[in-house]
XYZ file of C-alpha atoms in Angstrom:
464
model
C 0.000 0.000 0.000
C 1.169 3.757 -1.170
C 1.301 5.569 2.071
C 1.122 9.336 2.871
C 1.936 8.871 6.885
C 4.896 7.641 8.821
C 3.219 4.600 9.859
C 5.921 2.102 9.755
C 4.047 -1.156 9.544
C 2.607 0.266 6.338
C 5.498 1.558 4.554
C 7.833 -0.748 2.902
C 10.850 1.228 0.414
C 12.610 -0.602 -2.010
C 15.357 0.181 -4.292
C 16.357 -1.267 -7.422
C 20.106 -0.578 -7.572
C 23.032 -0.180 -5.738
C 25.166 1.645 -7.933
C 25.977 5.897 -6.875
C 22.003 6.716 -7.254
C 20.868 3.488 -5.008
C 23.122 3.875 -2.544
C 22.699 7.611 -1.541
C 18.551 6.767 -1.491
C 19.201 4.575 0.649
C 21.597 6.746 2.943
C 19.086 9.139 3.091
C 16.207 6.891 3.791
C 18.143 5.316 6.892
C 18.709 8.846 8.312
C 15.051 9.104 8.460
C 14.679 6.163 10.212
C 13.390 3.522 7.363
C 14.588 0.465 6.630
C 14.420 -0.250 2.710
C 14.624 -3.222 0.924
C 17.650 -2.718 -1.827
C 17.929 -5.327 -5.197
C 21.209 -5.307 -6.715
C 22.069 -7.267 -10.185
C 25.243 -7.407 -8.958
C 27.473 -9.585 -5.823
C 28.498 -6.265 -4.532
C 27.598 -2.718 -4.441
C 29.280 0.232 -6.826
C 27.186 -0.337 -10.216
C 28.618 -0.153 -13.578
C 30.834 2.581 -12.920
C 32.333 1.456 -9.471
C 31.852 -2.269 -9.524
C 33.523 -3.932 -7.658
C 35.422 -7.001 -8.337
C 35.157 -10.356 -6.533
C 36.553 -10.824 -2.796
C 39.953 -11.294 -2.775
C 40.626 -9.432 -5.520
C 44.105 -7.418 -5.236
C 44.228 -4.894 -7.690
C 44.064 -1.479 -5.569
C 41.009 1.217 -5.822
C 43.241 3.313 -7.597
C 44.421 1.087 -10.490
C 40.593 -0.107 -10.758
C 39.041 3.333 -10.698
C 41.898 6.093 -11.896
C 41.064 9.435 -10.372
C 37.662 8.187 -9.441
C 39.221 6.290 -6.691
C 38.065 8.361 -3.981
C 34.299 8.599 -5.460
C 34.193 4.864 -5.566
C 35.629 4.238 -2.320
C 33.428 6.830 -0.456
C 30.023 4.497 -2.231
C 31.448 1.021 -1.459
C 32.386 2.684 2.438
C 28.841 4.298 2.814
C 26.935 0.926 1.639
C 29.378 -0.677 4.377
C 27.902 2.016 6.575
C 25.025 0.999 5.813
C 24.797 -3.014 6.676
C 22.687 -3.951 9.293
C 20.353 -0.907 8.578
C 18.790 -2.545 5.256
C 17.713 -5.821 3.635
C 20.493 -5.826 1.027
C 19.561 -8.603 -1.926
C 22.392 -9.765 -4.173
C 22.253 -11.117 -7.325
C 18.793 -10.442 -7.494
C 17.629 -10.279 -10.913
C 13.814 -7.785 -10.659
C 12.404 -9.174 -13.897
C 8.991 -7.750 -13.688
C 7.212 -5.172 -11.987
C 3.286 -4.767 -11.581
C 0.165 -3.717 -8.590
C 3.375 -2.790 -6.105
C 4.830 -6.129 -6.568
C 8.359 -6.920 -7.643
C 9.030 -10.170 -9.606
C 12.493 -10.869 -8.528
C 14.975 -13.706 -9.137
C 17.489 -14.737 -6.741
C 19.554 -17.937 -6.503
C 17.717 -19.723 -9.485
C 14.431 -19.046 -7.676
C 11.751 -16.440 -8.785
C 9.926 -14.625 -5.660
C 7.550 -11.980 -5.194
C 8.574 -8.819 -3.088
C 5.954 -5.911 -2.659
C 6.240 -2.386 -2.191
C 4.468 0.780 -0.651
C 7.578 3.260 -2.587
C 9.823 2.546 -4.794
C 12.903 4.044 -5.999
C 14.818 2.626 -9.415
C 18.199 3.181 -10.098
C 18.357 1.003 -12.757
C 21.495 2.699 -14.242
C 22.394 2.533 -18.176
C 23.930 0.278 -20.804
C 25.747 0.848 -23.998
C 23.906 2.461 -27.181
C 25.215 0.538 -30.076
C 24.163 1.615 -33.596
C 25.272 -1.376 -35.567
C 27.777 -1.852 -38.460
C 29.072 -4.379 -40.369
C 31.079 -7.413 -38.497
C 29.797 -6.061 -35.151
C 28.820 -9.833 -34.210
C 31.804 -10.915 -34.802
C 33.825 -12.272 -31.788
C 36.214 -10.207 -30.121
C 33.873 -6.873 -30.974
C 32.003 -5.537 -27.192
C 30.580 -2.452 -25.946
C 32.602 -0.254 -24.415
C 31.111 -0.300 -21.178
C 31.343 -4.471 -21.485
C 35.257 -3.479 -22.317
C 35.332 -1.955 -19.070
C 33.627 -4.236 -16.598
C 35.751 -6.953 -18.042
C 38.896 -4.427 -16.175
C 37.835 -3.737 -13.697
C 35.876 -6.659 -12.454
C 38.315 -9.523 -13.270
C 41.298 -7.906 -14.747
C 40.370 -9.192 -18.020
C 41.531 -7.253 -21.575
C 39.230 -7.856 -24.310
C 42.037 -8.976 -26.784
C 45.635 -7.534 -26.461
C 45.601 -5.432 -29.670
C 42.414 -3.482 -29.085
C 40.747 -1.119 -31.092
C 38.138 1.184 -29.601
C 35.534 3.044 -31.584
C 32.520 4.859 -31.140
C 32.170 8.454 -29.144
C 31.951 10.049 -25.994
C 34.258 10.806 -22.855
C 33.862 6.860 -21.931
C 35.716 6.295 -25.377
C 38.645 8.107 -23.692
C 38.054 6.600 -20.496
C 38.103 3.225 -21.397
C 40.990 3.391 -24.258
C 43.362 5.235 -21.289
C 42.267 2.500 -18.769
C 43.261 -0.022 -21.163
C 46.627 1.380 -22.117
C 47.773 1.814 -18.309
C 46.684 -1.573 -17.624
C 49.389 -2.773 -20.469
C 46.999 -3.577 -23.486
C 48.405 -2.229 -27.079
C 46.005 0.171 -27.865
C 46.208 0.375 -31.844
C 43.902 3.390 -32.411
C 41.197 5.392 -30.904
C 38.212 6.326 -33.604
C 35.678 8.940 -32.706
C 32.636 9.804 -35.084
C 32.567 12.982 -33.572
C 35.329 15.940 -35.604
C 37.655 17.519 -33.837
C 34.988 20.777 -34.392
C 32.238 19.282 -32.589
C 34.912 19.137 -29.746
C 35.825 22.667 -30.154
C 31.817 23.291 -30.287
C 31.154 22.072 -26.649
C 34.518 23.644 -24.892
C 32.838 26.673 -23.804
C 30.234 25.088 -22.220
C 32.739 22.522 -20.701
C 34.420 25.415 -18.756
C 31.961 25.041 -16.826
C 33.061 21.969 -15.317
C 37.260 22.391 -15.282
C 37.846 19.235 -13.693
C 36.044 16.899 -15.907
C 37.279 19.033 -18.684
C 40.825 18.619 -17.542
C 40.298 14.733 -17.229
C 39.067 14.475 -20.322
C 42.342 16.629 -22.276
C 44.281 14.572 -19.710
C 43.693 10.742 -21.652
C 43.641 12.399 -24.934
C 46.780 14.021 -24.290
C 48.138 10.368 -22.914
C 47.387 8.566 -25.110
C 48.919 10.568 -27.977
C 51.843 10.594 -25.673
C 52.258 7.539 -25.876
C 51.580 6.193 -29.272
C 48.468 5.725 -29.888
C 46.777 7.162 -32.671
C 43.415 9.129 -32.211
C 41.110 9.766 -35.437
C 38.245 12.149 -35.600
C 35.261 12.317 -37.736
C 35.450 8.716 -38.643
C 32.498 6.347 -39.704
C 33.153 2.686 -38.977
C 33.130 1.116 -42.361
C 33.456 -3.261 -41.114
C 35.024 -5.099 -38.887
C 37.454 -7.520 -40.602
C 37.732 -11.284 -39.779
C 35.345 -14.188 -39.389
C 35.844 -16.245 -36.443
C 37.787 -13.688 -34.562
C 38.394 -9.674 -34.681
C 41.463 -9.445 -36.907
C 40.760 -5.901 -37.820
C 39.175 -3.014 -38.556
C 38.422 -0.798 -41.401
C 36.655 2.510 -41.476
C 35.743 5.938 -43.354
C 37.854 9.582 -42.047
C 36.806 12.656 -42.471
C 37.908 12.674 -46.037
C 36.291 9.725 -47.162
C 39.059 7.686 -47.634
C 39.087 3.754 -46.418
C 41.719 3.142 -43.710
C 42.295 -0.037 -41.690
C 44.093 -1.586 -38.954
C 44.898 -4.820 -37.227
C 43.738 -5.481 -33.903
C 42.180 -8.580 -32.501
C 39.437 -6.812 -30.309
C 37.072 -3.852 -30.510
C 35.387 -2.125 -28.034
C 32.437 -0.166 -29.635
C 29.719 2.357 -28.049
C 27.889 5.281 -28.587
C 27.354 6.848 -25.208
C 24.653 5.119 -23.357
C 21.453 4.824 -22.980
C 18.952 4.672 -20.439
C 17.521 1.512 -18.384
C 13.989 2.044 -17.944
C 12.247 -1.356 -18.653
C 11.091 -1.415 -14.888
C 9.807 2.065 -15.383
C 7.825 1.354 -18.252
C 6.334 -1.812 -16.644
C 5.539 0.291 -12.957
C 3.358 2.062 -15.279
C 5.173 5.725 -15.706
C 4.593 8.019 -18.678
C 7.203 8.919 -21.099
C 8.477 12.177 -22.736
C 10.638 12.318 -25.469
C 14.216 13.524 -24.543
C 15.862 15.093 -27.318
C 19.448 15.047 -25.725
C 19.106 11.293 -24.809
C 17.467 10.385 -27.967
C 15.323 8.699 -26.483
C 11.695 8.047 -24.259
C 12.909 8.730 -20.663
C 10.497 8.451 -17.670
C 8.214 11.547 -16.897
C 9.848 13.054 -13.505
C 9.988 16.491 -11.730
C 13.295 17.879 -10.241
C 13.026 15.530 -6.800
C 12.905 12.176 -9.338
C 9.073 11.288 -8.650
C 7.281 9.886 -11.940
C 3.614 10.127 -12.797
C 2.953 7.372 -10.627
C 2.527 7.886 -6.981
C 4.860 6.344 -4.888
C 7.518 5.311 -7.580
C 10.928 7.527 -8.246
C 13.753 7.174 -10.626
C 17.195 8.812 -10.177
C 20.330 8.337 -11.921
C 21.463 7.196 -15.336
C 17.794 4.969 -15.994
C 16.005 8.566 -15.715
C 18.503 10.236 -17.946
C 21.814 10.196 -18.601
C 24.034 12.101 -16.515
C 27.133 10.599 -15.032
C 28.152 8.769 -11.790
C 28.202 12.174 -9.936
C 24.418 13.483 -10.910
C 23.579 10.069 -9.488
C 24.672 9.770 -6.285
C 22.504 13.506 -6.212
C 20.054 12.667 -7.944
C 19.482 9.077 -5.580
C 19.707 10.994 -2.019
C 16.832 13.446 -3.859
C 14.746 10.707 -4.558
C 15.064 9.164 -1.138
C 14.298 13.206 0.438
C 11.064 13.173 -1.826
C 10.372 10.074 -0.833
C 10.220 10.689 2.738
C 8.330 14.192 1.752
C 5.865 11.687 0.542
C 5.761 10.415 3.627
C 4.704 13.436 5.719
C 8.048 13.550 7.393
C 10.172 16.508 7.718
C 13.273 16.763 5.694
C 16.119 19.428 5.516
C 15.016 22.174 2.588
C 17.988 23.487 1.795
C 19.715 20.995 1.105
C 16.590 19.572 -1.114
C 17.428 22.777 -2.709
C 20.823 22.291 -2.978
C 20.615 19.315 -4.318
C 17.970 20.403 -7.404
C 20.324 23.875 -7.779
C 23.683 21.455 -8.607
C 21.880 18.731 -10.939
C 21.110 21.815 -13.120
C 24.241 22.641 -12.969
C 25.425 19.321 -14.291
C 22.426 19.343 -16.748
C 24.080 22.104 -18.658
C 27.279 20.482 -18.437
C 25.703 17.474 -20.115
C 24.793 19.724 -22.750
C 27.777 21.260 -23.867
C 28.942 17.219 -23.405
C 26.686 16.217 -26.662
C 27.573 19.053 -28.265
C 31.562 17.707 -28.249
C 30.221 14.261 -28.845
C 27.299 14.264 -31.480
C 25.221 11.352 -32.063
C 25.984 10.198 -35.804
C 22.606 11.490 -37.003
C 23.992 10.197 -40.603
C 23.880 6.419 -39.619
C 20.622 5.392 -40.510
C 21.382 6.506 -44.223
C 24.640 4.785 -44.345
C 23.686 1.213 -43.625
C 23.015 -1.478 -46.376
C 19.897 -3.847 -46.338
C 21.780 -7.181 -45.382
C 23.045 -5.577 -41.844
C 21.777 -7.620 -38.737
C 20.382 -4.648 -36.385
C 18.204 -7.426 -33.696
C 20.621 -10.140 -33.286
C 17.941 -12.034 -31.145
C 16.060 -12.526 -34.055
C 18.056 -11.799 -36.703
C 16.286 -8.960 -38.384
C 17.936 -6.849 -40.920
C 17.947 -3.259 -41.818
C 16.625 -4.259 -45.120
C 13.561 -6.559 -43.553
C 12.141 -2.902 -41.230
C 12.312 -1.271 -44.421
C 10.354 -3.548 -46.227
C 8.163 -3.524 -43.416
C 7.497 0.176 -43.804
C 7.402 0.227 -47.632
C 4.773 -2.588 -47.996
C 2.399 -2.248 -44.598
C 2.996 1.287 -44.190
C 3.899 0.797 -40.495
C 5.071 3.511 -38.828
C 5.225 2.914 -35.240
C 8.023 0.378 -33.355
C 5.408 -1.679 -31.825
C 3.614 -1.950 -34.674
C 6.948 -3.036 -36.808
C 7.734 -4.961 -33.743
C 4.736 -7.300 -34.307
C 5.353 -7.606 -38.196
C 8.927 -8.033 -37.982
C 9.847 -9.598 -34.148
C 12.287 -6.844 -33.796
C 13.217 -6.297 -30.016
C 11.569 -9.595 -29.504
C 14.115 -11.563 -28.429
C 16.444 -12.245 -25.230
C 16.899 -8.567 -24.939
C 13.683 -7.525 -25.301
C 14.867 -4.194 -27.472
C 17.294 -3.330 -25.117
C 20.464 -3.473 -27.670
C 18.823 -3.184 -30.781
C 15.892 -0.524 -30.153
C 18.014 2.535 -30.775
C 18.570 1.766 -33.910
C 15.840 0.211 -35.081
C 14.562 3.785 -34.200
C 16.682 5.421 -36.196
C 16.125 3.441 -39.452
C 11.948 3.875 -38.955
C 12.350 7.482 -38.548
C 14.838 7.681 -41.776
C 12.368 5.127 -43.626
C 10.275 7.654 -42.545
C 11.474 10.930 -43.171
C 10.313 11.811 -39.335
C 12.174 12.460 -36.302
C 12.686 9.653 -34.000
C 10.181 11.170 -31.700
C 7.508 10.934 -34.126
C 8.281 6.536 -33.932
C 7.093 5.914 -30.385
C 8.676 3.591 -28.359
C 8.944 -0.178 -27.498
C 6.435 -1.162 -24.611
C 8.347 -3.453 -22.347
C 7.721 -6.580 -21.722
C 8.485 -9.073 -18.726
C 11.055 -10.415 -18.045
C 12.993 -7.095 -18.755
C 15.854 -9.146 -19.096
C 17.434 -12.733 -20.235
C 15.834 -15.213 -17.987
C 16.179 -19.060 -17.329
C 13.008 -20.987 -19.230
C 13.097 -23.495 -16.597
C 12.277 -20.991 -14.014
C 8.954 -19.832 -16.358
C 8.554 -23.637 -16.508
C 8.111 -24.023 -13.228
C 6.201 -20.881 -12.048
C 3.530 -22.444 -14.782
C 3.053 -25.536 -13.868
């Protein structure tokens, strides 16, 4: 039951989460004396961007995390802080969501856990438009690229290749190269302009700024080449990466050997759970995408639900740890219980602040708005089910379809294991170019349960 008083026996809170945004709802909800229920994907608390690797693991904070060190240590020592105080699930996969209920999945066995609030901080993934030879082995995401660091150690290949945009490009690539993987070249769609373009605004924000010139600088420093304006042309090889060839800026065809790539186009936005808890939608032009209805304290359309972090909108690991202790102070608002104004205020005053940075961040790293045009009818874009670029444009040429759940039905795009998670954003794209419409103008794929792969003998046996 949705409450509105500070009856305990009434009020149940649970997070989905425990990456920055999770974790910092949480804090705040223990200071006001509740004790939520938090379900994390994960073993251990941190997320995607500070996860942490498995116990016993020697590599320090620092080598893990870079200059981030300190950010990641002060989450994984406040969810320390925080044992005893909350029912902390791990590995606890919530694949379903509906009437205040939680379908969750933990230790091979699917349960039921209800709520009176609930906050998700269902963080992002990778947003992969696709190109040709990106199934082939060795090719990941860049954020995959990086888990496989920092949780196990792991390189993707030892002559790497990574491709794509935005400051996790940089990130990654630098993270590699310290970590003693040849780094063979660094290929950003967006032109050395578009860079110039977003520095103003990125004053701003000197430190990240400063980060950002510092791996570009290293990495030139030492060797590895950086190429701007580039359009990935194929991946080379058949049963393993053995290259890669692509477009620069003045059309000519370049390539390079490399037995891994690691391949993203910023991120996008988890929000499966969101959809499912029944929240509306807007249309967020700087995300590209449908993003959960929220005001500036993270409540949605529906009462009693919240959503902070990167699964309400991209904004980095610091807007989420803000962003997660707002949701937990609006949450207890909800409540009837008093909470400290100013620094409600505080908190709404430096999100902005971070909002414009965000900006200026998509102005230095475009999305390839040309990408849709560019891709030939045999490319896979759904790799569950094997639908090609050429198959949605038949679809819209010969039913006159023009909304994704509509071609979802015709074609089984976003049908499969990942239920449109991978292969939605560009499917998108090539319905709105089909088209001629903005991608706003497409809709969006309803989600469906389980939000993400899950294990048929489970279904098996909830049926019978």
């Amino acid at each position: 039951m949705i409450g509105t008083n500070n009856d305990a026996t009434a009020i149940q809170p649970v997070i989905v989460g425990a990456g920055p945004a999770g974790v910092r709802a949480a804090e705040a909800l223990v200071a006001a004396g509740l004790r939520p229920i938090m379900l994390d994907e994960a073993a251990r608390a941190g997320g995607q961007i500070y996860r942490q690797p498995p116990p016993g693991f020697k590599r320090p904070k620092s080598a893990l995390y870079g200059s981030e060190h300190h950010k990641a240590d002060g989450v994984h020592r406040s969810m320390d802080a925080l044992a005893g105080k909350i029912d902390y699930l791990t590995q606890a996969l919530v694949w379903h969501c509906e009437g205040n209920v939680l379908d969750v999945l933990v230790d091979g066995v699917t349960r039921t856990i209800p709520y009176s609030h609930l906050i998700l901080a269902t963080g992002a993934t990778d947003r992969v438009l696709p190109f040709p030879g990106w199934l082939t082995p060795g090719v990941y995401t860049l954020g995959g690229s990086q888990v496989a660091l920092k949780y196990q150690g792991c390189a993707i290949g030892a002559d790497v290749v990574f491709a794509g945009t935005g400051p996790l490009l940089y990130l990654v690539a630098y993270q590699y190269a310290k970590a003693g993987a040849r780094v063979r070249a660094v290929l950003d769609t967006a032109r050395v302009s578009d860079h110039a373009a977003g520095l103003t605004g990125m004053l701003r924000a000197p430190g990240l700024l400063a980060k950002g010139l510092y791996y570009m600088g290293w990495l030139r420093a030492h060797g590895v080449p950086i190429h701007n304006g580039i359009r990935p042309v194929r991946v080379l090889g058949d049963e393993r990466v053995s290259g890669i060839v692509w477009r620069d800026a003045q059309g000519r065809e370049l390539q390079v050997e490399c037995d891994a790539v690691g391949y993203g186009l910023a991120l996008r936005s988890e929000t499966q759970l969101a959809s499912l808890a029944g929240c509306q939608f807007d249309f967020n032009r700087q995300d590209r995408a449908w993003l959960p209805t929220r005001d500036r304290a993270g409540r949605s359309s529906v009462s009693g639900v919240y959503v902070a972090g990167d699964g309400a909108g991209i904004a980095g690991a610091d807007a989420a740890e803000l962003a997660g202790e707002r949701a937990g102070l609006a949450l207890i608002e909800d409540l009837g219980m008093k909470v400290d104004a100013a620094r409600a205020q505080d908190l709404e005053k430096q999100l902005a602040g971070i909002g414009r940075v965000r900006q200026a961040l998509e102005r230095s790293f475009p999305f390839p708005t040309d990408w849709a045009e560019s891709v030939q009818d045999d490319l896979v874009i759904c790799r569950c089910e094997e639908i090609t670029a050429g198959t949605l444009r038949a679809c819209v040429a010969e039913t006159g379809a023009r909304e994704m759940n509509r071609v979802k039905a015709l074609t089984r795009v976003g049908m499969g294991r990942c239920q449109g998670r991978m292969c939605s954003a560009g499917a998108t794209e090539l319905l709105a170019h089909a088209l001629k419409v903005g991608p706003e103008q497409v809709g969006r794929l309803r989600s469906q349960p389980p939000v993400k792969p899950f294990p048929i003998r489970v279904m098996v046996e909830e049926q019978s």
